[in-house]
XYZ file of C-alpha atoms in Angstrom:
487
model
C 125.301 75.942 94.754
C 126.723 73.290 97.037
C 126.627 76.071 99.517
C 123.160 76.800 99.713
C 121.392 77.319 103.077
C 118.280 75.220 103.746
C 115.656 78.262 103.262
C 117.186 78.803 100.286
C 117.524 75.094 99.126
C 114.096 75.056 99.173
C 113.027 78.573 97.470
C 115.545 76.565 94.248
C 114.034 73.377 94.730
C 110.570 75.213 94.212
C 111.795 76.669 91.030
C 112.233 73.264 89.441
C 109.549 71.766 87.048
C 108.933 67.873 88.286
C 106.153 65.792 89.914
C 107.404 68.002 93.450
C 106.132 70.894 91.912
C 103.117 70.026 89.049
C 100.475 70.339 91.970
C 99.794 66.528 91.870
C 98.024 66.729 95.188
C 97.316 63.584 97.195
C 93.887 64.304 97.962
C 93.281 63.797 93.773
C 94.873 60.913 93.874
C 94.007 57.095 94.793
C 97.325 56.215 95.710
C 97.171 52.346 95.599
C 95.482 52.309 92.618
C 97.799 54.387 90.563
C 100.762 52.541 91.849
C 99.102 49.615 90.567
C 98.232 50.704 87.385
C 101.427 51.927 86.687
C 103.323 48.495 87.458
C 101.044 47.180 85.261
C 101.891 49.763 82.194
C 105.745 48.734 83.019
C 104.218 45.120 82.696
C 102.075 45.364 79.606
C 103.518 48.702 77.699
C 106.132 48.451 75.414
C 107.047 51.881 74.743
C 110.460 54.019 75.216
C 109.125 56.267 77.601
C 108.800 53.643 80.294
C 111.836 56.441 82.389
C 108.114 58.689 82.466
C 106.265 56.117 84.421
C 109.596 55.384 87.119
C 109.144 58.897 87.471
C 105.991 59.336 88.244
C 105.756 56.141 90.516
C 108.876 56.894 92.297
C 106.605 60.448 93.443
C 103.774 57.809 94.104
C 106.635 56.360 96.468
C 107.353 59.994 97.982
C 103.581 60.124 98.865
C 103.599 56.601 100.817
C 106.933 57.934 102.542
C 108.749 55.342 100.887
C 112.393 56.631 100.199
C 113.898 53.664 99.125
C 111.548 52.576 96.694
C 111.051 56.500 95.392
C 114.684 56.428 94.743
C 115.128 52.554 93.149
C 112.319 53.922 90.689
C 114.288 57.131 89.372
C 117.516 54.948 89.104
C 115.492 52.930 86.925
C 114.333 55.628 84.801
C 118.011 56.772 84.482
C 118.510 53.697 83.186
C 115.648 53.881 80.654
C 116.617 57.193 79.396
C 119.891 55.691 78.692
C 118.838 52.594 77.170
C 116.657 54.964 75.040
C 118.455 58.066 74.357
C 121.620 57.524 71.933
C 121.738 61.046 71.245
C 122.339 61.710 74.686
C 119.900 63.886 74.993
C 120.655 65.513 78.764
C 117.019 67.467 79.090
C 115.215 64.139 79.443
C 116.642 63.966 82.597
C 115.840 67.333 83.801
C 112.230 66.069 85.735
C 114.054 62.708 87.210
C 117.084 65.171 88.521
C 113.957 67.132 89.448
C 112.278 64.323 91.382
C 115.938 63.290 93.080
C 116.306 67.035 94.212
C 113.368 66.980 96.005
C 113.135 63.101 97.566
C 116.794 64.054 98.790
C 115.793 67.190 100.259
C 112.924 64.844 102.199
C 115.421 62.752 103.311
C 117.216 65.808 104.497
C 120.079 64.820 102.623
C 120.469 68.178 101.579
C 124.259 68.204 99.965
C 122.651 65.450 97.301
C 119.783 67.295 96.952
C 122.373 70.428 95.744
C 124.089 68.102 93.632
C 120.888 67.496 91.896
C 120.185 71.188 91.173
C 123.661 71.291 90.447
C 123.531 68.728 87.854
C 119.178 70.582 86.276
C 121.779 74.185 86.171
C 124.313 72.617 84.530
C 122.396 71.036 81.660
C 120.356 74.503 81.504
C 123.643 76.080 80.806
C 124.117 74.012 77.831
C 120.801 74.826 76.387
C 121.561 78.359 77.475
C 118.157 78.268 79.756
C 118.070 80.299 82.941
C 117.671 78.136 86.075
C 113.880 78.280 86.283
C 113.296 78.576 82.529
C 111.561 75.337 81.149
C 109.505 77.129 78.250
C 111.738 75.732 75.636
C 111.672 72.091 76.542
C 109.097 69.962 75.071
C 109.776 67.203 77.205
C 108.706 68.647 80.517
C 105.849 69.807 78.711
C 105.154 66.393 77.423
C 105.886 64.146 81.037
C 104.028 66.812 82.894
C 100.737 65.997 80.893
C 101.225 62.273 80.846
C 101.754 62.748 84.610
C 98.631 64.070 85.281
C 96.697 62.152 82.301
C 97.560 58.830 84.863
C 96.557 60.412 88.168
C 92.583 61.708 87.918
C 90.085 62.877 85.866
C 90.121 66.575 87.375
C 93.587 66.636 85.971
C 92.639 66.314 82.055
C 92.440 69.750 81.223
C 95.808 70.611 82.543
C 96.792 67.622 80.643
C 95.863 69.013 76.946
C 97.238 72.405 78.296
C 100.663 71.060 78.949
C 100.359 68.871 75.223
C 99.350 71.799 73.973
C 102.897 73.541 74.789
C 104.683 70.128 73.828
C 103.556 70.549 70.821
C 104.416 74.034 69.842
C 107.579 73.236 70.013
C 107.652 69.520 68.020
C 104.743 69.680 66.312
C 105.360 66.420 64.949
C 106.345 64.391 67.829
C 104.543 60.945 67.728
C 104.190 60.682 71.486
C 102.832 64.350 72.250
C 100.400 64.147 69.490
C 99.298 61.068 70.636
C 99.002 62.390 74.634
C 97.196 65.296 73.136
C 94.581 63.250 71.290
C 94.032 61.171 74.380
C 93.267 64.113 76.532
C 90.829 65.812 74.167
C 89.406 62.083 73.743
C 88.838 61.703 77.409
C 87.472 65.366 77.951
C 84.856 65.026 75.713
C 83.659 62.103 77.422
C 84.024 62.536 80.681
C 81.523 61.284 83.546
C 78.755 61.625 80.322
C 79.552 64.951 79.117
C 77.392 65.401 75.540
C 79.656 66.528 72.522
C 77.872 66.834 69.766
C 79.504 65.730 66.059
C 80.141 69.304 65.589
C 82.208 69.710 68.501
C 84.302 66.793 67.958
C 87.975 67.537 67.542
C 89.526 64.099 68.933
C 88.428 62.227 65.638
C 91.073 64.137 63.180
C 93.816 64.297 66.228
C 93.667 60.572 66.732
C 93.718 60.262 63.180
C 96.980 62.508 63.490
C 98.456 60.388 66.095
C 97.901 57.329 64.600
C 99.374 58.323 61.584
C 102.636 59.216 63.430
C 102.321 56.195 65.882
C 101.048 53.527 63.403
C 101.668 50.796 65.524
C 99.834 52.238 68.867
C 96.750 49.667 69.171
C 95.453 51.684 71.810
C 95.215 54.723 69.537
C 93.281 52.822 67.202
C 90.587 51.410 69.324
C 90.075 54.779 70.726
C 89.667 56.043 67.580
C 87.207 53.007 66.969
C 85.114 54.533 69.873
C 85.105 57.739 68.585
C 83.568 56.828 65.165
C 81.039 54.864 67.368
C 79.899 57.488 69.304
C 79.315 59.234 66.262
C 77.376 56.513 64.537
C 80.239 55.346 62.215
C 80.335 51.562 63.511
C 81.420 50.081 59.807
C 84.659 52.268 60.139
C 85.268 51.624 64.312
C 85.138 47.992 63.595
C 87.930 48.101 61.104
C 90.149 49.791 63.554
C 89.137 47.230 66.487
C 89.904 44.406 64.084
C 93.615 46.061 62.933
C 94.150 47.039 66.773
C 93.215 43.371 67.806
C 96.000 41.863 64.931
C 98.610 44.074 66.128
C 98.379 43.698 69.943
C 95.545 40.430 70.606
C 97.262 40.039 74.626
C 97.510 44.174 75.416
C 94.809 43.935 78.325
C 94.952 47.836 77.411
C 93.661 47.427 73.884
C 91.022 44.519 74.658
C 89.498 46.432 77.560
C 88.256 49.228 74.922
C 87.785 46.557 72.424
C 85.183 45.001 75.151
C 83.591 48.226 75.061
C 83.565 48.730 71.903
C 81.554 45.357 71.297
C 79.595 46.208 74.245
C 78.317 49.250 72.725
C 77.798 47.676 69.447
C 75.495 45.218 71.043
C 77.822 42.282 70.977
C 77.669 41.434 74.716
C 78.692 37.975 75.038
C 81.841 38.696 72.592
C 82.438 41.985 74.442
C 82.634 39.352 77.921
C 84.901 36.779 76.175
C 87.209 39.237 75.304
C 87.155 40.791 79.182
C 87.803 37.355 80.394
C 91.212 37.294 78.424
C 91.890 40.575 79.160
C 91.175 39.534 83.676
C 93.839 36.243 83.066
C 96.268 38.949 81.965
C 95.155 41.551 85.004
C 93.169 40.109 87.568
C 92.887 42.923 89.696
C 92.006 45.419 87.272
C 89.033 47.724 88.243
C 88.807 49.267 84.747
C 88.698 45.303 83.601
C 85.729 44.255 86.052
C 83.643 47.327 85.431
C 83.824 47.029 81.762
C 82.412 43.406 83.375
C 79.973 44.937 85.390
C 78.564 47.024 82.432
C 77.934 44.285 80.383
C 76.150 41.962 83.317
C 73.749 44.566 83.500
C 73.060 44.650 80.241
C 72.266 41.601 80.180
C 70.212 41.683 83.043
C 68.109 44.822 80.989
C 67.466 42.489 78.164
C 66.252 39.970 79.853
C 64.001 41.738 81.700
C 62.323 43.546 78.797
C 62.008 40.132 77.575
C 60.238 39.299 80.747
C 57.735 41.489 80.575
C 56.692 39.788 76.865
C 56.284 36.752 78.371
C 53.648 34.146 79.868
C 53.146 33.435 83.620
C 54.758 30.458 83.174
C 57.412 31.513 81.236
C 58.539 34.041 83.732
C 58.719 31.497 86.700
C 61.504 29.563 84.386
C 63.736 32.656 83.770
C 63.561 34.271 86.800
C 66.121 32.694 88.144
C 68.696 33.166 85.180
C 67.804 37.300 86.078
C 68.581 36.958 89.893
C 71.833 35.346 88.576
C 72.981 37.888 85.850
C 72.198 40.346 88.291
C 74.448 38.339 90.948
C 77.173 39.231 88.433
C 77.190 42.173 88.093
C 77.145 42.547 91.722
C 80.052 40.359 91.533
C 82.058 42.315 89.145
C 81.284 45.757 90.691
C 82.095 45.020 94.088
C 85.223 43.885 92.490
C 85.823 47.179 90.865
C 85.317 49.642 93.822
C 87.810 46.679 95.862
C 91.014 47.660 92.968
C 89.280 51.166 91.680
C 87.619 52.900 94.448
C 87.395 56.492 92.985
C 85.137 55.437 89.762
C 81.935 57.032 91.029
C 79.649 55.551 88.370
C 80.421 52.453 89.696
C 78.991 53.101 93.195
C 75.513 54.186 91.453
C 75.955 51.065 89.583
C 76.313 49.006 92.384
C 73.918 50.545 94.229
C 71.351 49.957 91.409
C 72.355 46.197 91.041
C 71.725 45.842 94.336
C 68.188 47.560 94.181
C 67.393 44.863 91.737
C 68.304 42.291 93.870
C 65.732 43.922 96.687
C 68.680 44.537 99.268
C 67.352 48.232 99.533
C 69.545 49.000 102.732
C 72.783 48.465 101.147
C 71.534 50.358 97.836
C 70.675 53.489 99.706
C 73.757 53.516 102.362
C 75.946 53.530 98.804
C 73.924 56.652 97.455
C 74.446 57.897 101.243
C 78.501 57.224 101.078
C 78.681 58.165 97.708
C 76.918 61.659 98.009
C 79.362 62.404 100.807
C 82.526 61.600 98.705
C 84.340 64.916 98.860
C 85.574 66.654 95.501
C 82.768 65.464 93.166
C 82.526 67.411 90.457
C 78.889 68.642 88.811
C 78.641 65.717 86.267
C 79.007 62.641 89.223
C 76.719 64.633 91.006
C 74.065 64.770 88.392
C 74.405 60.830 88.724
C 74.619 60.237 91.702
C 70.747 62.247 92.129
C 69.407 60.740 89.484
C 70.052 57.122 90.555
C 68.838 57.551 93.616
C 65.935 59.537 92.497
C 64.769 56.237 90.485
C 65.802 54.272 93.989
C 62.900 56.219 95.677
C 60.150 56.290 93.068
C 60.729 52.803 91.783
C 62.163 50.735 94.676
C 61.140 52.844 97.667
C 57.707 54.414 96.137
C 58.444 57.690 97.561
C 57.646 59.962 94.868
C 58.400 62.959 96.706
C 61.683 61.768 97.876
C 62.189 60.663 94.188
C 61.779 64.344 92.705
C 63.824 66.106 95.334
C 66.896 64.610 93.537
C 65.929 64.920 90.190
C 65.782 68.840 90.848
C 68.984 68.675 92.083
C 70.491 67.571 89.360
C 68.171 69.196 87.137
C 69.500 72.437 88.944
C 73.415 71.486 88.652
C 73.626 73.398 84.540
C 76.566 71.573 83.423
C 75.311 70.012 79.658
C 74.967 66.159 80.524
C 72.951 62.727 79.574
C 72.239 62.494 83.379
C 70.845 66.007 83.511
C 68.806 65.693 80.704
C 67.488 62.496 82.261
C 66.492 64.210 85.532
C 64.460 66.864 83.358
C 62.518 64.093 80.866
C 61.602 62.226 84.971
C 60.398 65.610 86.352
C 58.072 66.316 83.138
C 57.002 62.453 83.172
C 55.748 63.212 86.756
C 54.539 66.539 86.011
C 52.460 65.831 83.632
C 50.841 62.511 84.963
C 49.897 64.501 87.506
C 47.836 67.275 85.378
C 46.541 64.907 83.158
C 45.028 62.973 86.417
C 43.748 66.128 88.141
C 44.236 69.117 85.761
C 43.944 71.431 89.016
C 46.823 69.592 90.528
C 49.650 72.194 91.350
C 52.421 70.129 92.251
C 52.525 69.277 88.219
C 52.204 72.797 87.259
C 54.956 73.610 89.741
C 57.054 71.035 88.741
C 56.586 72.235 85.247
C 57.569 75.932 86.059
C 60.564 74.451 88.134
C 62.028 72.656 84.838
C 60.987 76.122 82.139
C 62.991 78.118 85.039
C 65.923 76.131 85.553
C 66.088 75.757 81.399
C 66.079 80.052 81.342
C 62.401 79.418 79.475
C 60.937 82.335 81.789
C 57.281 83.105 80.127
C 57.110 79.350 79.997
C 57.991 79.241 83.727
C 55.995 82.261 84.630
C 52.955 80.683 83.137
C 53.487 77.377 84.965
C 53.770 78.956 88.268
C 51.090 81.065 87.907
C 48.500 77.828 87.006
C 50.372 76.263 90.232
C 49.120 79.079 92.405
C 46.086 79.288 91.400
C 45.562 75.833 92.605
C 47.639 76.674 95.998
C 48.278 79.896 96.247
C 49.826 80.610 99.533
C 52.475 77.935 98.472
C 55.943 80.013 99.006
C 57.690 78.186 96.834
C 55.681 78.880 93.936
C 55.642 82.839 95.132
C 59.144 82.878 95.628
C 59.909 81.600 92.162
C 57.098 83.385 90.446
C 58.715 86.754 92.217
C 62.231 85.964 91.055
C 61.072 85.384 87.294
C 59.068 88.490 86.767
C 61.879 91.030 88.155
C 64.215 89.156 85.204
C 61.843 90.284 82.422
């Protein structure tokens, strides 16, 4: 091996399953803010697979063109998997020999780099693997999903894929179950997908993992969320209050704790608990969003309370609005400063800042935002519905206003925020017939939500009123057209 020409160096190094070669792309990833979040895990996480996270930040350290630091982190997971392994396991070394291959190979340190590949064939001998054979080892299966579990949400799927083959092999190994059960958790979730109680399968695998990893807090408030979202508060709160006795200062538990409470109504408690968890990680984005979410709360509350009260009581507590909303302001410019990439947050801010009548710097957000490259169909939903509500409520532009809610209407992908865009185009729709029952905007409208719902009489039948009301209107024709040559 040691003689190996640089073309060819590179066709071996290619071969090799590590963070070079797991597609971990830097466009996917916000590079300062994983790097922080992973110091913090070494900070915070007491766990024996702290050699996973050197790993992954010395790659972190590749992408910032840092050598020196890329290589101090996989001498420190060496370390780890020493401290760790008594067995002397050699294939939990295979990605960090991995990782050294390839930062060597940047360095063009190319003999090292052989040594490296040297050292991956060596130990694949002894498991009698062939050199680009990793189907038998659980623990590359295992790192690569934890790997891309940290980095982004487009990476989640890939994630329970790679637990998936983890755990054919060691079907009872505490941490894959428990990496599996966190990447089903966070899929069903994610950016407001709906999953129905029937399509629930995180609830008995973080029942699983916590039943192999009984002392993983952060298993148990996730399972605490889950029975939440599926109206089972009585038995969440049980697991918040065990997680909270085993691990009260693990800013990682109380940050889903805070949600948890949040949820559950409990705002100020869900607030104390955030303000432990921002002594512990000040800079947390996760931390002063969780913040931000509860602000605004507050600030909806209170202004449904508002609208109860006398003239005179509204002059005293309109000021103690204007402040919550200050807050949340606060808190989510504080999140997009440490967490740039959480999308929701923009809207949010954007919102917050709607209430506090600075229009311009609500709408250049929903401008910036809308531009963010790689958005998938859920944040886009969002993103149009928000700023649909910006126009009719803030800017009065009603036809501005239902331009984005068909957007999002349009994008198919099940969601809260697509279901939210339909209910605001049928609110408009039908104040409009019931105000002028020859209006055929509404009956347009209407047809627009039957079609994009595959409800094609319904449609037909709308668009047909529509044009009779306007009927050189080419939308209308078009659409009509296009329904009746699918029946």
């Amino acid at each position: 091996m040691s003689n190996l020409p640089e073309i060819t160096l590179k066709s071996r190094l290619l071969q090799l399953k590590c963070h070079f070669t797991w597609r971990l792309l830097e466009k996917d990833i916000d590079i300062a803010e994983t790097e922080e979040t992973l110091h913090n895990q070494l900070t915070f996480l007491v766990t024996k697979n702290k050699y996973m996270v050197y790993n992954l930040l010395a790659y972190i350290m590749h992408l910032k063109g840092d050598y020196t630091k890329a290589i101090a982190n996989l001498k420190e997971a060496e370390e780890k998997i020493k401290e760790n392994n008594p067995d002397g396991t050699d294939r939990m070394y295979l990605v960090t020999f991995g990782d050294y291959a390839w930062v060597y190979y940047y360095l063009k340190r190319y003999e090292d780099s052989r040594n490296y590949i040297d050292k991956i064939d060596q130990i694949n001998k002894e498991l009698k693997l062939s050199p680009n054979d990793s189907k038998d080892i659980a623990e590359i299966y295992g790192e690569q999903g934890w790997s891309l579990l940290k980095c982004c949400g487009q990476y989640y799927e890939k994630a329970k894929e790679c637990f998936e083959k983890a755990l054919e092999l060691e079907p009872e190994d505490p941490e894959w179950n428990s990496g599996y059960a966190t990447a089903v958790y966070r899929l069903e979730g994610f950016n407001g997908r709906i999953s129905c109680a029937s399509e629930c399968k995180s609830l008995p695998l973080l029942k699983r993992a916590i039943s192999l990893n009984p002392e993983d807090a952060v298993l148990k408030v996730l399972l605490a969320l889950k029975l939440q979202d599926l109206s089972r508060d009585c038995e969440g709160k049980k697991n918040v209050e065990e997680a909270l006795k085993q691990a009260p200062n693990l800013p990682y538990v109380l940050r889903y704790v805070a949600k948890f409470y949040r949820r559950a109504g409990l705002v100020d408690e869900a607030l104390r608990v955030l303000n432990s968890a921002l002594d512990l990680i000040p800079s947390s984005g996760f931390l002063h969003h969780q913040t931000g979410l509860c602000y605004k709360s507050k600030v909806i509350d209170k202004t449904r309370m508002f609208g109860k009260m006398n003239i005179q009581s509204r002059q005293i507590h309109t000021g103690e609005i204007d402040e919550l909303v200050q807050k949340a302001i606060f808190h989510f410019e504080k999140t997009l400063e440490h967490k740039n990439t959480i999308v929701c947050a923009h809207t949010q801010l954007a919102n917050m800042y709607s209430k506090a009548k600075e229009y311009s710097k609500a709408e250049t957000i929903f401008k910036k935002v809308l531009s963010f490259p790689n958005l998938i169909n859920e944040e886009k939903q969002q993103i149009h519905l928000n700023y649909g509500r910006f126009e009719e409520y803030f800017k009065k532009s009603e036809s501005e206003a239902i331009k984005h809610y068909k957007i999002g209407l349009q994008i198919t992908d099940p969601s809260r925020d697509r279901e939210s865009c339909e209910r605001a185009l049928k609110r408009l729709a039908e104040r409009k017939t019931q105000s002028d029952h020859r209006d055929p905007l509404g009956f347009g409208l209407l047809g627009f939500v039957h079609k994009n719902n595959g409800r094609t009489s319904e449609a037909i039948e709308c668009y047909e009123k529509a044009l009779k009301y306007d009927p050189y209107n080419e939308e209308y024709l078009s659409d009509l057209c296009d329904l009746k040559l699918m029946l």
